Every structure is written in C-alpha cells, then in structure tokens.
Short mmCIF file of C-alpha atoms in Angstrom, two decimals:
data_model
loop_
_atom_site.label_atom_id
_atom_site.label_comp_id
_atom_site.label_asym_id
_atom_site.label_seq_id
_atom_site.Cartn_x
_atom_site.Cartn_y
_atom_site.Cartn_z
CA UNK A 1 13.47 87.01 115.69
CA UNK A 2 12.82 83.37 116.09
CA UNK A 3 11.17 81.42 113.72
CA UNK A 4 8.33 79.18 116.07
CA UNK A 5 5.68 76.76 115.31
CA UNK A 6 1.80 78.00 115.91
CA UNK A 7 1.33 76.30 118.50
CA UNK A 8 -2.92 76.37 119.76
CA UNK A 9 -3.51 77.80 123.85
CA UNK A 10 -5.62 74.37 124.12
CA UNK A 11 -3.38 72.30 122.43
CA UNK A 12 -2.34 68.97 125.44
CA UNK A 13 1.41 68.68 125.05
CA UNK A 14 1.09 64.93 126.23
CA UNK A 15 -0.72 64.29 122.72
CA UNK A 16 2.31 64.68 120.80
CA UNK A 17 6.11 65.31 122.17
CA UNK A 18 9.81 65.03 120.66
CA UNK A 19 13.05 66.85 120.80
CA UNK A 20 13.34 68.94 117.66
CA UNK A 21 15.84 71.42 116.23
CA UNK A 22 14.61 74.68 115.09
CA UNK A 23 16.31 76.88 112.56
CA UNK A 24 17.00 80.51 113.41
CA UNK A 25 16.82 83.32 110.74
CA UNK A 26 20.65 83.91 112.03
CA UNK A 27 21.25 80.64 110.78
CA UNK A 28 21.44 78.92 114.05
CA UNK A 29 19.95 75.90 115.57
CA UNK A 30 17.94 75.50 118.94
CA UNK A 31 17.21 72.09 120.33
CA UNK A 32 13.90 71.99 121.91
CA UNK A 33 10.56 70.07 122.61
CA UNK A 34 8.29 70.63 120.12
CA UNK A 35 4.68 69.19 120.63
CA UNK A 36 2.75 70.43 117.53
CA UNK A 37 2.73 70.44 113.85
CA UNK A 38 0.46 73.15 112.17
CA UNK A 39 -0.16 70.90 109.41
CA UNK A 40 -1.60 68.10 111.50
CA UNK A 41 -0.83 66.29 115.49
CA UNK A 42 0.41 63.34 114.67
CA UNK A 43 1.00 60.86 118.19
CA UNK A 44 4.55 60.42 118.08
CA UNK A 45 7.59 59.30 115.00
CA UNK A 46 9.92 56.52 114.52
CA UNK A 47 11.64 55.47 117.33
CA UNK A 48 14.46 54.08 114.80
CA UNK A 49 15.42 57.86 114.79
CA UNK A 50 15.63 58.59 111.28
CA UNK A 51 16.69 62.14 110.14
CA UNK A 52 13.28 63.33 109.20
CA UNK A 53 12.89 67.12 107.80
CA UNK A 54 10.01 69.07 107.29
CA UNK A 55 9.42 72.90 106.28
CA UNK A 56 6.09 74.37 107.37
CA UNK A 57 5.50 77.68 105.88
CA UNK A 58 7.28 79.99 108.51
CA UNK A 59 7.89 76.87 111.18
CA UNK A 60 11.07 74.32 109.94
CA UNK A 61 11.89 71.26 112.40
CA UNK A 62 13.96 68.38 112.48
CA UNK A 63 12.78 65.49 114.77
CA UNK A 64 16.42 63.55 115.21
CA UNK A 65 16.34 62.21 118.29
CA UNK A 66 12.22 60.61 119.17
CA UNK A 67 11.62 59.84 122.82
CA UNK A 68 12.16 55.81 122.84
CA UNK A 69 8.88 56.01 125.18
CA UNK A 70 6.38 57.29 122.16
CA UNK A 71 4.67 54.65 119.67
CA UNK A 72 5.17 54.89 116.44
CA UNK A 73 2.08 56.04 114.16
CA UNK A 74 0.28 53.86 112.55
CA UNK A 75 -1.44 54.62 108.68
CA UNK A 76 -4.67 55.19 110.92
CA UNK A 77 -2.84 58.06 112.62
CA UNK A 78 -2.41 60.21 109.20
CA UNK A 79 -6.51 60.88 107.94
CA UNK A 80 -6.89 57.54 105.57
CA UNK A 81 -10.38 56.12 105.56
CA UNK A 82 -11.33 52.60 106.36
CA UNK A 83 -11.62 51.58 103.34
CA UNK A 84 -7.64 52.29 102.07
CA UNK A 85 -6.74 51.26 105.45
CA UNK A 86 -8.44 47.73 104.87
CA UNK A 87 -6.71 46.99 101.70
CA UNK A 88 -3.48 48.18 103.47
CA UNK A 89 -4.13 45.65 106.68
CA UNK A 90 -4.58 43.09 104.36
CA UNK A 91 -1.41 43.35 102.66
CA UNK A 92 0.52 43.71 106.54
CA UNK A 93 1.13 47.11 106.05
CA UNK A 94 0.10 49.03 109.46
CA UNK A 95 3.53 51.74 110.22
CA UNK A 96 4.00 53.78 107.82
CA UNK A 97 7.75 55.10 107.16
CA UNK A 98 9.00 58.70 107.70
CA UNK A 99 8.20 59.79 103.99
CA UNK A 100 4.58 59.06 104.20
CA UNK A 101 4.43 60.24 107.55
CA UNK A 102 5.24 63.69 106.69
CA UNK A 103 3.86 63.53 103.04
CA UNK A 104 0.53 62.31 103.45
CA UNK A 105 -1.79 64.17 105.74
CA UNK A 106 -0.80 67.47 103.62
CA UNK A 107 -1.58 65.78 100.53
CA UNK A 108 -4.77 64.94 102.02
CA UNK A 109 -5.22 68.37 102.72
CA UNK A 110 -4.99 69.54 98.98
CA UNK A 111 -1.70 71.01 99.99
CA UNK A 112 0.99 71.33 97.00
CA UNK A 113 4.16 68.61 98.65
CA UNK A 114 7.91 68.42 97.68
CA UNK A 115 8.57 65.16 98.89
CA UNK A 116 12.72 64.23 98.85
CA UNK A 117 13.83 60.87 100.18
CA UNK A 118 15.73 57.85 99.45
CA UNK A 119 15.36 55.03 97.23
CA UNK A 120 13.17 52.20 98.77
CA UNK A 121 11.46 54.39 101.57
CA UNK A 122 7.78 54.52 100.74
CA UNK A 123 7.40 57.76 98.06
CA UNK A 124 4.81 55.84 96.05
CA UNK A 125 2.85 54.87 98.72
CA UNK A 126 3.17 58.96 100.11
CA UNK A 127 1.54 59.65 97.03
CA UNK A 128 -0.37 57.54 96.11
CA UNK A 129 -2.75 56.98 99.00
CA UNK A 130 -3.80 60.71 99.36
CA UNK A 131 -4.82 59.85 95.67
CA UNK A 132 -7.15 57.10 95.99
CA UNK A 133 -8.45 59.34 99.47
CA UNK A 134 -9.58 62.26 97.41
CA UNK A 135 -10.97 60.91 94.28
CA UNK A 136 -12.79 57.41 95.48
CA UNK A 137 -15.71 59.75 96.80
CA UNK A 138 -15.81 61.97 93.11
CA UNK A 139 -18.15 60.99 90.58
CA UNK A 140 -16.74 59.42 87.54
CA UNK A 141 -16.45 61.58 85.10
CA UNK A 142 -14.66 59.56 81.90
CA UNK A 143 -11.48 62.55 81.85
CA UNK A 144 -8.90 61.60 84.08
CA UNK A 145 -9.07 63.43 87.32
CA UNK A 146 -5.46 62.40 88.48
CA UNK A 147 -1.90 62.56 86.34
CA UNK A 148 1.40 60.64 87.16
CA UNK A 149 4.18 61.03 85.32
CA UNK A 150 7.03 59.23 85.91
CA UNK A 151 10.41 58.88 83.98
CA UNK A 152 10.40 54.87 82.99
CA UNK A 153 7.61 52.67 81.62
CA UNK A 154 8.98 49.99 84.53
CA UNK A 155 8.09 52.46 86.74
CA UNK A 156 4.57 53.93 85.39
CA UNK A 157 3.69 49.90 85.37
CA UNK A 158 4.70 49.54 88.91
CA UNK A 159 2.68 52.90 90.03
CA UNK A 160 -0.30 50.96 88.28
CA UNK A 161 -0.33 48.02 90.04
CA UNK A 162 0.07 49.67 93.04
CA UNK A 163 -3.06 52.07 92.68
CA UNK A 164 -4.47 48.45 91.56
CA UNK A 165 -3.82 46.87 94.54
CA UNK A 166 -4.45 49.16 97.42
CA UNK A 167 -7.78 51.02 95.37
CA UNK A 168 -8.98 47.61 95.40
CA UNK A 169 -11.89 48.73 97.06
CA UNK A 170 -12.98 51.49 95.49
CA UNK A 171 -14.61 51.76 91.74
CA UNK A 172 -11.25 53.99 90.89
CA UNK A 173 -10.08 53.44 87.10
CA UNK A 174 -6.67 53.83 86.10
CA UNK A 175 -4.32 53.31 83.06
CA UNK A 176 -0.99 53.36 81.51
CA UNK A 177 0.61 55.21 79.19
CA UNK A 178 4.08 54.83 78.15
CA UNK A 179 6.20 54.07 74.60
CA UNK A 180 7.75 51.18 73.27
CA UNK A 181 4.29 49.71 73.48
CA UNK A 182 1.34 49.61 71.07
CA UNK A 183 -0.57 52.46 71.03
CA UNK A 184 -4.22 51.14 70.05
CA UNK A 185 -4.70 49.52 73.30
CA UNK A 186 -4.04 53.08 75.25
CA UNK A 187 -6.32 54.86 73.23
CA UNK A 188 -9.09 52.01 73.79
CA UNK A 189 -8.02 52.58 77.52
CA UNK A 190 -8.83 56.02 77.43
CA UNK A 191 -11.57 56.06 75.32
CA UNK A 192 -13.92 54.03 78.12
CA UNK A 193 -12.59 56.47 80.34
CA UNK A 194 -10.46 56.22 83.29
CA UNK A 195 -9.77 58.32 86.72
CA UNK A 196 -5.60 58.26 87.12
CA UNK A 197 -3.10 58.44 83.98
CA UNK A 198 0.27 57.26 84.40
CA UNK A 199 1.87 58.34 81.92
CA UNK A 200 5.63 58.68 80.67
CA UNK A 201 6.20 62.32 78.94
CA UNK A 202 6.68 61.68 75.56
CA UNK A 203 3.37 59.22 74.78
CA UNK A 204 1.85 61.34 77.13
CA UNK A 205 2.02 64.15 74.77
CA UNK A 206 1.75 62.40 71.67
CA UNK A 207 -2.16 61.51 72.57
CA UNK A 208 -2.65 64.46 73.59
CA UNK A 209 -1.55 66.33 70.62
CA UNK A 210 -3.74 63.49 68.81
CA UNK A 211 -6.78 64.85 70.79
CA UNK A 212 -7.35 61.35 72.14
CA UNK A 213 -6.65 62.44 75.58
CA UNK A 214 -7.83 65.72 77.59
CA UNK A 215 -5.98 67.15 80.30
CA UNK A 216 -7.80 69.90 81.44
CA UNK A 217 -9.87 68.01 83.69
CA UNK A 218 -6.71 66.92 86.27
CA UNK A 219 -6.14 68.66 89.50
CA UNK A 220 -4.06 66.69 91.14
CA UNK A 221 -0.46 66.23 89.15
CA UNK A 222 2.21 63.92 90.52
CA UNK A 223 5.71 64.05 89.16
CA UNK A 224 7.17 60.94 90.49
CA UNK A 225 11.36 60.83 90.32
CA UNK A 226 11.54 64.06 89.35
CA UNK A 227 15.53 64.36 89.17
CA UNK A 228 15.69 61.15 86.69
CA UNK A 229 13.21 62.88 84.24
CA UNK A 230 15.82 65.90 84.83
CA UNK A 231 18.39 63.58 83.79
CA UNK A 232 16.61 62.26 81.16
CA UNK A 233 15.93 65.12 78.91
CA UNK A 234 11.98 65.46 79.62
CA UNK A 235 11.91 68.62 81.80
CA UNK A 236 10.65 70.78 78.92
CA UNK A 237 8.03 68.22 78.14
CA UNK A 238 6.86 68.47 81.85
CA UNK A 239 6.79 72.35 81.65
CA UNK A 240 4.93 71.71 78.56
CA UNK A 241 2.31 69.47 79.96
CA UNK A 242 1.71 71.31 83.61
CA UNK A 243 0.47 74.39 81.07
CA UNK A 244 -2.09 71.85 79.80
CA UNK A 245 -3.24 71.37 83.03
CA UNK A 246 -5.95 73.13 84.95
CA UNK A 247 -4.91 76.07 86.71
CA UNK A 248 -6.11 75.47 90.63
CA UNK A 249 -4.39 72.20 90.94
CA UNK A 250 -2.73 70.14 93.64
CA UNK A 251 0.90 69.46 92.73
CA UNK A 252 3.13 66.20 94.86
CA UNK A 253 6.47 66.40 93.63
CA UNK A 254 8.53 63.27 94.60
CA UNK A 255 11.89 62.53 94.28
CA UNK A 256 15.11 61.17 95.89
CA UNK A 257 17.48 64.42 94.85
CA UNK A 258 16.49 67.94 94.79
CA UNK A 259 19.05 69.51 92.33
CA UNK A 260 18.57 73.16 91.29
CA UNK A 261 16.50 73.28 87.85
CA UNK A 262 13.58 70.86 89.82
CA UNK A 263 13.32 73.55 92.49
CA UNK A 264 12.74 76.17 89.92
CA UNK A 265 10.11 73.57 88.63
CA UNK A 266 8.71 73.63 91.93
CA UNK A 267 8.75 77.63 92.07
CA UNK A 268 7.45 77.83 88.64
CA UNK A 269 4.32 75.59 89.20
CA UNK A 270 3.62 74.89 92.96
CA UNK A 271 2.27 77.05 95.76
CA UNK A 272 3.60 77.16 98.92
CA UNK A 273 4.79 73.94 98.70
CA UNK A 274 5.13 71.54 102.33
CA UNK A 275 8.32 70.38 101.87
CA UNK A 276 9.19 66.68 103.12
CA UNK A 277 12.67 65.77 103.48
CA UNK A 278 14.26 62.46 104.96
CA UNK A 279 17.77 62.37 105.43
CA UNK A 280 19.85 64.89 103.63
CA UNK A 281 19.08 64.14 99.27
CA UNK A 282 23.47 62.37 98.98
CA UNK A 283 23.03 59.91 101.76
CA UNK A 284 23.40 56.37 100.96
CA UNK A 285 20.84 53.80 102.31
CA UNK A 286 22.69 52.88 105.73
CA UNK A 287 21.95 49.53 105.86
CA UNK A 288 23.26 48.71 102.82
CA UNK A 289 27.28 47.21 103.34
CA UNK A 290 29.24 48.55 100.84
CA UNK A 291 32.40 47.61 99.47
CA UNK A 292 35.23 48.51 97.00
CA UNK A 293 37.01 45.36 95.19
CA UNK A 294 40.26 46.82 93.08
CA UNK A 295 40.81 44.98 89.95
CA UNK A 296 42.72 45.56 86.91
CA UNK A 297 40.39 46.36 83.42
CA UNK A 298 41.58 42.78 82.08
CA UNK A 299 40.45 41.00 85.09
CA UNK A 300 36.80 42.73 85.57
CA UNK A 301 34.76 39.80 83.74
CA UNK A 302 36.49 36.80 85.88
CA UNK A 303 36.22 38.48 89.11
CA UNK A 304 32.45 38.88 88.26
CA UNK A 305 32.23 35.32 87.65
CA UNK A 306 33.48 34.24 90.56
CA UNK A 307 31.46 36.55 92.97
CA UNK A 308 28.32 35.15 91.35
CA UNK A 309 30.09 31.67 91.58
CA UNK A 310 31.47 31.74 94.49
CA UNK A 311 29.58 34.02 96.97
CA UNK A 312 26.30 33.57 98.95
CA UNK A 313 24.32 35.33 96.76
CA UNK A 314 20.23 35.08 96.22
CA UNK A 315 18.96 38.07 93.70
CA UNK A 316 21.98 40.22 92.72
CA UNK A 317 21.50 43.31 90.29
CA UNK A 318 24.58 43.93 88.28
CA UNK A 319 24.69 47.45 86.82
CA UNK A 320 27.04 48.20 83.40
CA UNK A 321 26.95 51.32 82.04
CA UNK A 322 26.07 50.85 78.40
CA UNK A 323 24.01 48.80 76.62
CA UNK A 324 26.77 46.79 74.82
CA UNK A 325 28.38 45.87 78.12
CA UNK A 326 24.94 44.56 79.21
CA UNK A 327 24.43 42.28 76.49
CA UNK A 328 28.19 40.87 76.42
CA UNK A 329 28.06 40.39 80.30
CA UNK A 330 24.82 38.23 79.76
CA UNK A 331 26.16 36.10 77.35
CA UNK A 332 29.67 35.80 79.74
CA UNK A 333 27.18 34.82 82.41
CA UNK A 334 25.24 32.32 80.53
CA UNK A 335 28.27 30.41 78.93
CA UNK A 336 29.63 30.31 82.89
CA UNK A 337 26.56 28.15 83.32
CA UNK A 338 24.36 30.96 85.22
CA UNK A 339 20.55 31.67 84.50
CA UNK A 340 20.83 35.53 83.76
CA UNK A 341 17.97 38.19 82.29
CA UNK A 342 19.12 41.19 81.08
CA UNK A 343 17.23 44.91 80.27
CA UNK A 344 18.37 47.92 79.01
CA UNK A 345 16.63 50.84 76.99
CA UNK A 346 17.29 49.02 73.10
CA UNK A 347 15.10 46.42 74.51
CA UNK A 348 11.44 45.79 73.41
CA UNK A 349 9.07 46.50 76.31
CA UNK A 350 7.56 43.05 76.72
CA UNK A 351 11.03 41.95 76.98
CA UNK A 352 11.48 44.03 79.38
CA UNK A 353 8.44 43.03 81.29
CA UNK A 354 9.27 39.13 80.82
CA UNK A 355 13.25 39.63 82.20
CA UNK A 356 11.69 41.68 85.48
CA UNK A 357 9.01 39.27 86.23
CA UNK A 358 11.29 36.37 85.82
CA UNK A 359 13.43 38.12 88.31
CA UNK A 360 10.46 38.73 90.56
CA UNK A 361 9.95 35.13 90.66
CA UNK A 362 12.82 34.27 90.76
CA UNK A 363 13.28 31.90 88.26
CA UNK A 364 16.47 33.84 87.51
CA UNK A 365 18.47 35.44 90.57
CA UNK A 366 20.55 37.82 88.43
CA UNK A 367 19.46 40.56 86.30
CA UNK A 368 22.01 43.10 84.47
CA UNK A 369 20.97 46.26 83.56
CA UNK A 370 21.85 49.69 82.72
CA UNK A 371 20.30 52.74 84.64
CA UNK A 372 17.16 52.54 83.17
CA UNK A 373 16.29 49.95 86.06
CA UNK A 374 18.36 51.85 88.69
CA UNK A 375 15.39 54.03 89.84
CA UNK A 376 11.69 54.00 91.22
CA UNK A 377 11.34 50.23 90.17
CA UNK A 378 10.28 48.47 93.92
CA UNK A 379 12.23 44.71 93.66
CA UNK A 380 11.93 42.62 96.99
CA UNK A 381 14.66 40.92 98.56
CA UNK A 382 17.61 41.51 96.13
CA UNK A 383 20.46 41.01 98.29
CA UNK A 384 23.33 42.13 96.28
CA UNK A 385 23.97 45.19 93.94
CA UNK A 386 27.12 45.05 92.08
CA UNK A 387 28.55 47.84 89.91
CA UNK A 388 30.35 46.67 86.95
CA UNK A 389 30.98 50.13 86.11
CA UNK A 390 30.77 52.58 88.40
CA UNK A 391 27.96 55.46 87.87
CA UNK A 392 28.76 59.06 86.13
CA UNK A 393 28.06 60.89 89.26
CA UNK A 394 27.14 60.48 93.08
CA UNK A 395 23.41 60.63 92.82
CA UNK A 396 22.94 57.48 90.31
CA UNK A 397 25.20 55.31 92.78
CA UNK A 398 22.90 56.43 95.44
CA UNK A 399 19.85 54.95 93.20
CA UNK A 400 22.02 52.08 92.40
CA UNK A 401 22.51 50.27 95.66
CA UNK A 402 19.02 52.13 97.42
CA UNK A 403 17.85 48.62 94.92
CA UNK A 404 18.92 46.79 97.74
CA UNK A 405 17.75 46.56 101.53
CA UNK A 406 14.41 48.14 100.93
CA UNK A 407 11.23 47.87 103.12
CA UNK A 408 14.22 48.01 106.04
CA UNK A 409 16.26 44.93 105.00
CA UNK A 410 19.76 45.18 104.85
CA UNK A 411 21.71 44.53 101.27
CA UNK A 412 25.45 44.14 99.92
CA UNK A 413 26.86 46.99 97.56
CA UNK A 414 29.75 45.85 95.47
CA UNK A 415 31.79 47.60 93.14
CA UNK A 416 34.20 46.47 90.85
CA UNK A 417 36.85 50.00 90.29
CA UNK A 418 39.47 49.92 87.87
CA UNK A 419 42.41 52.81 87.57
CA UNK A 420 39.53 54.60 85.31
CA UNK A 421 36.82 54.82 88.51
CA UNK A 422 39.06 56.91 90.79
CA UNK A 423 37.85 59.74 89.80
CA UNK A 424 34.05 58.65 90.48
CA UNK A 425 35.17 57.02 94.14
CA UNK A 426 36.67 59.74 95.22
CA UNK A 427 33.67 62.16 94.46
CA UNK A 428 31.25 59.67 96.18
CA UNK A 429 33.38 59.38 99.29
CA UNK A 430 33.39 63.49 99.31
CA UNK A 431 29.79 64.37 98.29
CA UNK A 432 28.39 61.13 100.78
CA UNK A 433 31.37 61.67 103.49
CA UNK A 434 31.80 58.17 103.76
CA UNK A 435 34.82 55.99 102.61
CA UNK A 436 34.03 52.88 101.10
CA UNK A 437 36.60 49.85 102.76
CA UNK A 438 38.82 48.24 100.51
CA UNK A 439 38.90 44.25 99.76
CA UNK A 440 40.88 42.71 97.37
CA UNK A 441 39.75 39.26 96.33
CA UNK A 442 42.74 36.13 96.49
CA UNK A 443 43.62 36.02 93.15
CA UNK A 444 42.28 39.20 91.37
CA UNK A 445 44.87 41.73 93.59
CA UNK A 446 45.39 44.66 90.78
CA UNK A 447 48.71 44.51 89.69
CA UNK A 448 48.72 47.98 87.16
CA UNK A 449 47.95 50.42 89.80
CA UNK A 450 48.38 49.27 93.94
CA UNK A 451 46.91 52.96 95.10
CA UNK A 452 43.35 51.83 94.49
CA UNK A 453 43.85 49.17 97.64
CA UNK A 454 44.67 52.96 99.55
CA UNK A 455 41.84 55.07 100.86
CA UNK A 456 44.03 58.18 99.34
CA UNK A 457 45.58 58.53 96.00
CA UNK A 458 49.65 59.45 96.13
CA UNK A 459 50.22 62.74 94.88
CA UNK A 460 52.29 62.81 91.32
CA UNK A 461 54.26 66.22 91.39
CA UNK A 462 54.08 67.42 87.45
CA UNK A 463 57.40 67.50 86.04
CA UNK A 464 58.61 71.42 85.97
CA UNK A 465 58.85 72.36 82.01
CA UNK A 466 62.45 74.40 81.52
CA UNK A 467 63.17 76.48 78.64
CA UNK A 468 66.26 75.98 77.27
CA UNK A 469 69.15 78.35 77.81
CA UNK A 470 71.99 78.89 75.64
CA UNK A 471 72.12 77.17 72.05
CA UNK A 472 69.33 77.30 70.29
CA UNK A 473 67.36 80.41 71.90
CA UNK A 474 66.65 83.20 69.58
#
C-alpha cells in the first residue's frame, strides 16, 4: 500500500505546490506533486533546488526539483512572532535556508526534531529561534527552562551570543557553562537565575552534582552536534543528564552526521521524532573547490609556506592533526614573516577566545588548529581551508572544509597528501563519490611515490611465498 501525505478535502493546491518523490513500502520511489505538509503549509522552497528531506510520521518526501515559478519563504512564513522577526530584519536576515525551513515550525509545535545537515547551513538558528518563541511569553522562574549542550566551549560561546543577539528583545536570560574556565563566575550566573543553559557535558554535571544547578525544571533539551560529542567520549554523560531531566520534554537533536549509536539516542529519549534531513549526512559543501596537492613528507612545511606566500589568500584555516604539529607550524609561520594564531585543546580558554576573535577581526588571516575548531564554530568569510594532515575519517573532512563558503559563499579546500594519506583519499572519494583533481605545485612535484598525481593507485601483486623443495625439508 502506498505511503501518502494527509492531505485536508479543503486544502487550495495553489497555496503550496512542488514535485516531490514519495517512498513506497516496496522500496520504490514515485515522483509526484505534492501540495501539503501535515506538519504545517508552507508557500513554496528554495528555488536553488537543494536536496531537502523530511520524514512525517507515516508521509516521507523529498522536494528535489522546486517549480522556478514559487517564492521562496521567508522567516515570516514558518510561525515566528514579530518580535524575533524584528531582531532578525535588523540583522538582514529575511530567507531562511532549507534546515530551518523544515526544522522550525515543528519545533514550534513542541514536536521532538532530528535535524541532520551540513556544516554552515543554519542548525543554530533551526534551533534556536523556536527557543526564544516558546519561552519569551513564560514567566521567569530563576531554574533554567531551556538546556543546550554542545560538544566545545567555542561552540556553547557562539550559541550564547546568538540567543544574545536575536532574544534581544525579549527579557530572556541565558548563560554559559563550559570547563577550562573559572567556575565562581558560573555559579554566580546561576545563582541570579537564568532561562537557557549552554552547557558542555562535563561542567554541566559537575554543578549539578554540586547542587548548584537544578535540572528538573527544563523541557526543552537541545543536543547541538550530536555526532562530535559521539566522537568525543560524552555520550554516556548525555544519557546521564537527559535522566535528570523532566520527563514530558521537547527534545531538537541537531547534527551534521547521523551515525548509528545517536539514532539509538534518539530512540532511547525522543518521541516520534520529525526528522529533517538536507542533503544526504557524507556530502561535501558543493560550493566549496577542492583540491589534492601531492607532496613528499619532507616537503609538506615549504609547500605550506608558499601557498600562504604566494596565493590569493584572505582568512585561511589550516588544520594539523595533533597538537604538537599545531604549535611547530605556528612558529614555521611566524619566522616566514606571517601573523598566525593558533588553538588547540592544551590551550587555556581565554587563549582560545583571544586567537578566534583576532581571527574574527582579522587582525590575523590565518589560524591553525586541530579539530577542536573544525565543528559548529560559525567564522565569516574564510576563504581557504587547508589540511595539513588529512582527517581520520570522511565525516571530520566534511566538517573541515563545511568552515569555508558558509551563509552560501563559495571557499577553496586544499589538502596537502603524502604516501601516508592514501588510504584516507581514497575512502573520502568512495564514501562522498567524488574524486578530488590532482595539482601538483612547480617545484614541490613528489618525487618518492608518482601514483598520488593518479586518480587510482597501481595494483602491487604480493610476491607468492614457495616452500622449499628438496634439501632441507624434513
């Protein structure tokens, strides 16, 4: 039987049309128009024609191919009240992207959302604006009402001054709550009361185990990149903390991945979820041009040079992966005659701060950094991401270069792969189906091994192991 949408007899068809693909319990697809959501009728969707994916209880579409004809829907469209929408005009922001499209009128709703999208598309924003919606009516009530928790103190600071901004005109409180900072002011924070947390696990749970802070009082939990907390170790801390939590509860789980343990987290702790998906969880940002430079191992640090030397480049990330590579390329950098900040997890946190805002304002225009900056932190205009080493697996190379051409801006992707990366190129080129071009630099052409200029690796037959015959056998 097919799986349809509810569609009401009085619903007007002209309100609301696109082509859409259903699925079929067979496992087929039917193309169709489809002219009604049951969560909401929304006018129309991006006419840029964005993969967009949602699952509606027994309904699923896919909207690939929006009539050119239809406007796209504006933040008005999706159930925000004037006074979100003022601080949001203010700012220029009027279209909001596919994420929040499909994330926020649910979440208005008090609906439980799995939200799964790229790097750089909007997720805060899906999330946070039903927030400041349903509590800036509430009455204060000193407990916090509302609970991020995100994987990175950059990030929890950045989800801050976001709330900050766009709750500017509401009486909202909110507050932050992360280690590697001193705890006294946080408690003093929570102590005059406050209506969002956002908090990173571990400090999180260390208050509360303090009885500073209460938690039974939230009913609306956002787990903000979900899959880097995964990666990270604090899963069980999560578990931990959602059992702290009141039971009837509104759950927004956000991240750019959905790998297996965070959809048993989902199962565990969410009820029937709306599920939000834009563009399949491997895909790389499209506008971002990426590029493969082989070099030998010896030559990595001069080739780096010159790209920053040589190249057209304003605000360039370069990623290592360990902290000692970080601090050794910054002092390379700095001796070539370079203005260079570098952060990595061994770092205090005001250091920390003081290298991103000087990056933010450019009074430096490069930043090195191991993956502790390589998700959820929102950096304008860097143009260039460059991988000094390449990631461990597919999905933090995604989160690498998704730094770059955000907010719809187009960015460079560079990496630098040695003999040693092969491995890792070849398993990005499978899992994203794209193949990265090749470009050797004048100068730097490897020398040790030529196949990593090739798209394809030769194939070394292993030498056939005889036993020997004759003498010697017993």
């Amino acid at each position: 039987m097919e799986k349809r949408l509810d569609v009401p007899a009085d619903h007007d068809p002209s309100v609301c049309d696109w082509i859409a693909k259903l699925n079929m319990p067979d496992g087929s697809c039917r193309e169709g128009r489809i002219a009604f959501c049951r969560a909401r009728t929304i006018s129309s969707f991006p006419s840029d024609a964005e993969q967009f994916r949602i699952d509606y209880g027994p309904g699923t579409w896919f909207s690939t191919h929006p009539d050119d004809s239809m406007m796209t829907p504006q933040f008005d469209a999706l159930g925000l009240s004037s006074v979100i929408l003022s601080s949001l005009a203010e700012d220029g922001y009027v279209t909001p992207t596919p994420i929040q499209i499909g994330a926020i009128p649910p979440a208005l709703e008090g609906k439980d959302v799995i939200g799964c999208a790229q790097t750089g598309t909007g997720k805060t924003a899906a999330y946070s604006l039903p927030v400041l919606e349903r509590l800036k009516n509430e009455t204060f009530q000193h407990d916090p009402r509302a609970l991020v928790l995100a994987p990175t103190r950059e990030l929890a600071i950045q989800v801050q001054e976001f709330l900050e901004n766009y709750g500017r005109n509401t009486k909202l409180r909110s507050t932050v709550i992360v280690g590697g900072m001193p705890m006294s002011p946080q408690i003093k924070a929570i102590k005059k009361g406050c209506d969002v947390v956002i908090a990173t696990p571990g400090r999180l749970l260390d208050l509360h185990h303090q009885r500073v802070l209460q938690l039974s009082s939230v009913k609306i939990l956002i787990l903000d990149e979900a899959d880097r907390m995964l990666d990270m170790g604090f899963i069980p801390d999560v578990r931990h903390i959602m059992r702290l939590l009141a039971r009837e509860r509104q759950t927004l789980l956000f991240s750019a991945t959905l790998p297996p343990e965070i959809l048993r987290l989902a199962n565990d702790f969410m009820r029937d979820p709306v599920r939000v998906e834009v563009a399949p969880s491997s895909t790389p940002v499209e506008k971002v041009r990426q590029v493969i430079h082989p070099v030998d191992p010896g030559s990595k640090n001069d080739l780096l040079v010159h790209l920053l030397k040589g190249e057209t480049m304003e605000q360039v990330l370069v990623f290592t992966r360990t902290k000692r590579n970080a601090e050794k390329l910054g002092t390379l950098i700095e001796q070539a005659g370079m203005v260079v900040e570098v952060i990595h997890g061994d770092k205090h946190q005001k250091a920390r701060i003081a290298a991103l805002d000087a990056f933010k304002e450019r009074r430096s225009n490069i930043l090195i950094a191991t993956d502790v900056a390589s998700r959820g932190l929102d950096i304008e205009a860097i143009s260039h991401v460059i991988n000094y080493d390449m990631p461990d697996n597919v999905e933090d190379y995604i989160h690498r270069i998704g730094r770059t051409a955000r907010a719809s801006a187009h960015g460079d992707a560079v990496s630098l792969v040695s003999v040693e990366d092969w491995d890792v190129v070849k398993s990005i080129e499978k899992e994203t189906g794209i193949t990265i071009p090749r470009r050797e630099v004048p100068g730097f052409e490897p020398k040790i091994c030529r196949f990593l200029v090739e798209t394809t690796r030769p194939d070394y037959k292993k030498p056939i192991r005889r036993r020997l015959l004759g003498r010697g056998r017993r």
